[in-house]
Tab-separated table of C-alpha atoms in Angstrom:
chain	number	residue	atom	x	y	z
A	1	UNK	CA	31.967	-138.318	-199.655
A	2	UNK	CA	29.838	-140.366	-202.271
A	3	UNK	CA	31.977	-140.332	-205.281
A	4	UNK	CA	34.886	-141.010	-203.133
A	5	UNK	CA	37.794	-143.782	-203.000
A	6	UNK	CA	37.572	-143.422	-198.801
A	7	UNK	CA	40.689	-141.127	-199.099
A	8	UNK	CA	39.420	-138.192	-200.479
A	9	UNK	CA	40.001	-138.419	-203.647
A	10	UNK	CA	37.267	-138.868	-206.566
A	11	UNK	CA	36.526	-141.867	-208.457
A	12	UNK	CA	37.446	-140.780	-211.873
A	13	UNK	CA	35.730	-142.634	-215.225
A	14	UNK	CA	35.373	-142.294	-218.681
A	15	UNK	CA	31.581	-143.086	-219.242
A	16	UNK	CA	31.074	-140.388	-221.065
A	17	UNK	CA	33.539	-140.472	-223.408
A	18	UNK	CA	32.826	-144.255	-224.000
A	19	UNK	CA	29.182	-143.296	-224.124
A	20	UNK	CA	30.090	-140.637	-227.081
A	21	UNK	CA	32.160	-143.380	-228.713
A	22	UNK	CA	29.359	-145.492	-229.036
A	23	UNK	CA	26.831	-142.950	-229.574
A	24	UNK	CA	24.797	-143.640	-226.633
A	25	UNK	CA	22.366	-141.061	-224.761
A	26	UNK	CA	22.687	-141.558	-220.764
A	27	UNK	CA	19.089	-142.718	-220.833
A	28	UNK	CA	20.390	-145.551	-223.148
A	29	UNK	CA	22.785	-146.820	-221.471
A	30	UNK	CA	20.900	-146.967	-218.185
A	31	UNK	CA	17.882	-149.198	-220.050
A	32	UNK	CA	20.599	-151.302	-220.830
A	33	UNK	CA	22.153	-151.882	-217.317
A	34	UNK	CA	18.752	-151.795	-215.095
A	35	UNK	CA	19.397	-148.603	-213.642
A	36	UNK	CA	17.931	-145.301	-213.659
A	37	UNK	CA	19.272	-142.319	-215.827
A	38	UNK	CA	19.627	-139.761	-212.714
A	39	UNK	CA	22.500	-142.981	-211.255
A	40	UNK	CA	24.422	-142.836	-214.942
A	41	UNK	CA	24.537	-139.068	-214.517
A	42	UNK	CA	25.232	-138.977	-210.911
A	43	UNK	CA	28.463	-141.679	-211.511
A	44	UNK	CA	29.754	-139.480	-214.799
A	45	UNK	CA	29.421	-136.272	-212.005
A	46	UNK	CA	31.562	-138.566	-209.653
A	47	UNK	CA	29.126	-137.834	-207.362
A	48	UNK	CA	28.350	-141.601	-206.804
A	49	UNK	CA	30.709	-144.329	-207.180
A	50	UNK	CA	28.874	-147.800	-208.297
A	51	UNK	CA	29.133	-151.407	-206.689
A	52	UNK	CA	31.403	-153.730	-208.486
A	53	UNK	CA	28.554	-155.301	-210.251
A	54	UNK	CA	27.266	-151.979	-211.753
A	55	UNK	CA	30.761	-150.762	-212.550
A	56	UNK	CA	31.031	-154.280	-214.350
A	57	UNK	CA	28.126	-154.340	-216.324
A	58	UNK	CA	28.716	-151.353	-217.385
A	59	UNK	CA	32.298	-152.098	-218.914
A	60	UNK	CA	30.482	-155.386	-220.299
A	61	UNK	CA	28.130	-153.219	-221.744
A	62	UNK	CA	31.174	-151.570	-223.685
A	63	UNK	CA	33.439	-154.696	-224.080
A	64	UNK	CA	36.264	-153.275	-222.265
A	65	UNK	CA	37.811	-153.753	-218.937
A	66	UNK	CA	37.374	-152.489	-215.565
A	67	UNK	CA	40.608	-150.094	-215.461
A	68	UNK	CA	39.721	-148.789	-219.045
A	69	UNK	CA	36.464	-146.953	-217.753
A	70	UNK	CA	36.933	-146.319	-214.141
A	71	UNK	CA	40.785	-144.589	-212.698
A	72	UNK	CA	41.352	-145.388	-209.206
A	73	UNK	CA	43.908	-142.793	-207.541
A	74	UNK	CA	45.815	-145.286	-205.444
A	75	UNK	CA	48.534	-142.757	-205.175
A	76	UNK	CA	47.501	-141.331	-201.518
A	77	UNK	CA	46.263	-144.697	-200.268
A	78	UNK	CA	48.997	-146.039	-198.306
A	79	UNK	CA	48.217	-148.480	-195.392
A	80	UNK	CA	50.720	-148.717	-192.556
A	81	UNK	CA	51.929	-152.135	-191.588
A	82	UNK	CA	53.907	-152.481	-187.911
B	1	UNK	CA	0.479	-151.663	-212.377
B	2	UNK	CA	1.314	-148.256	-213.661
B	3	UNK	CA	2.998	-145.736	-210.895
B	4	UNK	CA	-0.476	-143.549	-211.335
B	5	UNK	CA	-2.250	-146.018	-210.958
B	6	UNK	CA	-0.609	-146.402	-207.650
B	7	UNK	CA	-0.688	-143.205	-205.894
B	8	UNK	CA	-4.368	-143.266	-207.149
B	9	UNK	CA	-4.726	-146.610	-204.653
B	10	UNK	CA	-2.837	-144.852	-202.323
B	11	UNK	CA	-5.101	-141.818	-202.077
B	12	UNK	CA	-8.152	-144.081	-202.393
B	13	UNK	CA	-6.952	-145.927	-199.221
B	14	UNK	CA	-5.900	-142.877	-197.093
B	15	UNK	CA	-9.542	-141.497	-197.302
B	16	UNK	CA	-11.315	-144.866	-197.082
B	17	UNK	CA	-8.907	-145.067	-193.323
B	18	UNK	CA	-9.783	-141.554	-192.664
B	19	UNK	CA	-13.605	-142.949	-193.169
B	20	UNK	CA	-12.709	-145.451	-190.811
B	21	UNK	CA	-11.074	-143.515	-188.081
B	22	UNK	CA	-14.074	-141.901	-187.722
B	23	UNK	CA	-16.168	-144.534	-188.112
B	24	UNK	CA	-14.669	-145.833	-185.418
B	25	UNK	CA	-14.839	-143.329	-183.104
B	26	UNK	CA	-18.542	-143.002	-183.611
B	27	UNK	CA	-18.977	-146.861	-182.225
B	28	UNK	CA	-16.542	-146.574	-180.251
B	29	UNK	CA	-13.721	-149.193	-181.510
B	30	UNK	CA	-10.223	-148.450	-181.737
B	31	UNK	CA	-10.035	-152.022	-183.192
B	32	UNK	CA	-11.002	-151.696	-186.197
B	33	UNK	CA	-9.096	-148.154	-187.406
B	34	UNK	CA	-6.331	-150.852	-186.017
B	35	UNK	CA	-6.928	-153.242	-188.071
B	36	UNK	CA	-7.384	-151.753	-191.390
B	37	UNK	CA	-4.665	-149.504	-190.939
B	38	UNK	CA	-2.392	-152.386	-191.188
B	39	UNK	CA	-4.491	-153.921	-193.580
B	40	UNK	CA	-4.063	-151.010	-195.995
B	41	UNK	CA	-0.051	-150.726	-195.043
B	42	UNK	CA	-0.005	-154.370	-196.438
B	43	UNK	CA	-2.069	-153.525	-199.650
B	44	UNK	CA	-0.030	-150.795	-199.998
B	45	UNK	CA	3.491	-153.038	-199.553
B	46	UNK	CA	1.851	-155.536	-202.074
B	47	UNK	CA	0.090	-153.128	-204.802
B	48	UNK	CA	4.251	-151.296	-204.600
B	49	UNK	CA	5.513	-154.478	-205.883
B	50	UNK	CA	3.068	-154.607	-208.422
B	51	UNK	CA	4.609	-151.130	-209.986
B	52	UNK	CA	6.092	-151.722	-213.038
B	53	UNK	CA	7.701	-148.720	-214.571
B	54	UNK	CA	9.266	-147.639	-211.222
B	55	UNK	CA	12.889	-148.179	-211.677
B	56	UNK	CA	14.856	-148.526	-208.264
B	57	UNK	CA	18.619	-149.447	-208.262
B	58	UNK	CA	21.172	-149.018	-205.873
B	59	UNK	CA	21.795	-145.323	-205.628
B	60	UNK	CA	18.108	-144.982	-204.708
B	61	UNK	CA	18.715	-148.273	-202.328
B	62	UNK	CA	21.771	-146.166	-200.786
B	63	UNK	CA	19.489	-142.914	-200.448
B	64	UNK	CA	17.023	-145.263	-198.803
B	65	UNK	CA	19.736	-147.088	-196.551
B	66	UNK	CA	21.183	-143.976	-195.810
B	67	UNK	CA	18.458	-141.768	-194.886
B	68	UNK	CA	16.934	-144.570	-192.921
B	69	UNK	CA	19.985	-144.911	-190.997
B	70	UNK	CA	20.249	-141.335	-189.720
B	71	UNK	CA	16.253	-141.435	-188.828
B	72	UNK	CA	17.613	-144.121	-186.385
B	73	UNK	CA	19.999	-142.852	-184.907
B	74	UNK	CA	18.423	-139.137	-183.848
B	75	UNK	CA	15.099	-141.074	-183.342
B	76	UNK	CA	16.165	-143.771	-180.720
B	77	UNK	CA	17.857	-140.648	-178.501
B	78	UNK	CA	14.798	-138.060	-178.940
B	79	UNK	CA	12.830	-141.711	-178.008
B	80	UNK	CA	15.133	-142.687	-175.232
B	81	UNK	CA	15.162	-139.302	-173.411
B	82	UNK	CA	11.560	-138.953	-173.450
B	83	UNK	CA	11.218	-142.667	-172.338
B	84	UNK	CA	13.336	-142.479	-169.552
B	85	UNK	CA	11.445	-139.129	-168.589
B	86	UNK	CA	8.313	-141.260	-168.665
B	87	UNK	CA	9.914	-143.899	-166.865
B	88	UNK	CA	10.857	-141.452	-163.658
B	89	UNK	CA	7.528	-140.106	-163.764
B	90	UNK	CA	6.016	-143.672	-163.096
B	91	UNK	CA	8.476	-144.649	-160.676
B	92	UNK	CA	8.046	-141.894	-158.166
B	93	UNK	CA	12.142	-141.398	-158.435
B	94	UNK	CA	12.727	-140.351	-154.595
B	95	UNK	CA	14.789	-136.848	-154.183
B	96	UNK	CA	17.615	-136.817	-151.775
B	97	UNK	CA	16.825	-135.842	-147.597
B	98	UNK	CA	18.891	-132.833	-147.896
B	99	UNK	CA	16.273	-131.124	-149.541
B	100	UNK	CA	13.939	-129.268	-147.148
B	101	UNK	CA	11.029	-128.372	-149.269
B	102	UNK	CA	8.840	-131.755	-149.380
B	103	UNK	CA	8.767	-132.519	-153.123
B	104	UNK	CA	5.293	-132.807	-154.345
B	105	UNK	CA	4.155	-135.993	-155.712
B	106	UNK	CA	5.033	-136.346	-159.569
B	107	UNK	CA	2.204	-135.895	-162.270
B	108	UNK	CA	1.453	-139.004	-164.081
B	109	UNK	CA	0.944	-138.539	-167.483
B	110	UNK	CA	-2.735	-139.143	-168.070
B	111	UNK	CA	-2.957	-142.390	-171.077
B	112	UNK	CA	-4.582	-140.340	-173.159
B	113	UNK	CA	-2.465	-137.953	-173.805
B	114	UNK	CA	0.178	-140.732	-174.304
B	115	UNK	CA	-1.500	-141.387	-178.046
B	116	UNK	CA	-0.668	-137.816	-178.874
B	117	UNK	CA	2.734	-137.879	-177.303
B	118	UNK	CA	3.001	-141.129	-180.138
B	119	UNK	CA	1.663	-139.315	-182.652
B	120	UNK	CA	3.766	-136.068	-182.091
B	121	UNK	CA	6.871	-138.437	-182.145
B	122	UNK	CA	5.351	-140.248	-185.194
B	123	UNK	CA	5.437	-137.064	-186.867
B	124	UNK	CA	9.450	-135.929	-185.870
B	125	UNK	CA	10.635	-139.464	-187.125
B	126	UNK	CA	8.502	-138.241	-190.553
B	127	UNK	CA	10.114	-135.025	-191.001
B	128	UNK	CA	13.143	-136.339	-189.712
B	129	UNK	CA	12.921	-139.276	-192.947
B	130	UNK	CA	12.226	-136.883	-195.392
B	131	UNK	CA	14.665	-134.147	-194.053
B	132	UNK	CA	17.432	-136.800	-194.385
B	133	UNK	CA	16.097	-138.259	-197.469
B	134	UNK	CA	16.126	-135.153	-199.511
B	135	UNK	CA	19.680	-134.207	-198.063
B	136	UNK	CA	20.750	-138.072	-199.306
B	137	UNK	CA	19.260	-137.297	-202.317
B	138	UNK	CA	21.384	-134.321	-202.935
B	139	UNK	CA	24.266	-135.375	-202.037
B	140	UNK	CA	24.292	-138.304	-204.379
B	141	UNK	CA	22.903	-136.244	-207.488
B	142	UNK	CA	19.302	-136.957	-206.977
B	143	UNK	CA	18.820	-133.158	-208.783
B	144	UNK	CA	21.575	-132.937	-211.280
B	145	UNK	CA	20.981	-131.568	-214.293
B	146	UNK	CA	23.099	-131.792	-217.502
B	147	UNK	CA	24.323	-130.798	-220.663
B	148	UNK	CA	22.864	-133.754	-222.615
């Protein structure tokens, strides 16, 4: 699954709300990172979850950190150790 | 370089190599269809990194990866099989005694009809790339729309 953490569960982030904060159109916002509008939309949709670098120029682009934009559901993802 | 200004170039060059081709096969020179075929695939790969307002990042690299990936991995098998079918046909693959019937001799594919064989699998590795590519595509919100 794309916008998937590898156990099922979506990638959650707040793009667009930060995006309505700072009154940005998704078209905006991808000029500013390098990337095309269709990949803003398609990480807001959770339907694509960005390499580190995109996910951290995009919180750059807002000033904030990593965890403010982008929720990772670590509650499922358990690892078993012998 | 504009992207029209590219698939103009593009078009320009597929019907200067379909001049060619049969150019060539009036004198009779598979050599040089040959050679400007790969001397248009390298304009081509040049004049593409002359495009300027074609944005590519790495969702479109991922669709790319992705779809290339899969093309791989049905194409070597369909490839394989039809090799190895080929392969016995050359070899003259002996049946077992048991089998009273005398086997006649195997037919050899003739070498001409080996380019069309190429072509035909040419053409599945195609569809194949842009069946795959469009799925990709899709499934990584290629064609979503929104509210905005």
């Amino acid at each position: 699954m794309p916008g998937s953490t590898g156990n099922g569960k979506p990638m959650k982030n707040r793009i667009k709300v930060f995006r309505a904060m700072h009154d940005l159109t998704q078209e905006d916002l991808a000029k500013a990172i390098g990337v095309t509008r269709q990949t803003i939309l398609a990480i807001e949709k959770g339907k694509y979850v960005p390499s580190l670098d995109l996910a951290f120029k995009i919180t750059r682009h807002f000033n904030v950190t990593i965890e403010e934009i982008f929720l990772y559901d670590a509650g499922t993802s358990t690892v078993d150790i012998d | 370089m504009k992207k029209n200004s590219f698939y103009l170039l593009f078009g320009f060059i597929a019907i200067v190599l379909v001049a060619l081709f049969w150019y060539s096969d009036e004198i009779h020179t598979s050599l040089l269809i040959e050679v400007a075929f790969i001397a248009a695939a390298a304009v081509l790969y040049l004049a593409r990194r002359k495009v300027t307002d074609l944005v590519e990042d790495e969702r479109s690299a991922k669709i790319t990866e992705q779809a290339a990936m899969r093309t791989l991995q049905v194409f070597w098998v369909v490839f394989c099989a039809f090799s190895i079918g080929a392969v016995m046909q050359i070899l003259h693959v002996p049946s077992f005694p048991r089998q009273a019937p005398p086997v006649p001799p195997p037919m050899i594919l003739p070498i001409r009809s080996m380019g069309f064989i190429q072509l035909g699998l040419l053409c599945l590795m195609i569809f194949l790339y842009v069946g795959f590519r469009i799925y990709y595509a899709r499934k990584y919100g290629e064609w979503e729309t929104d509210e905005e």
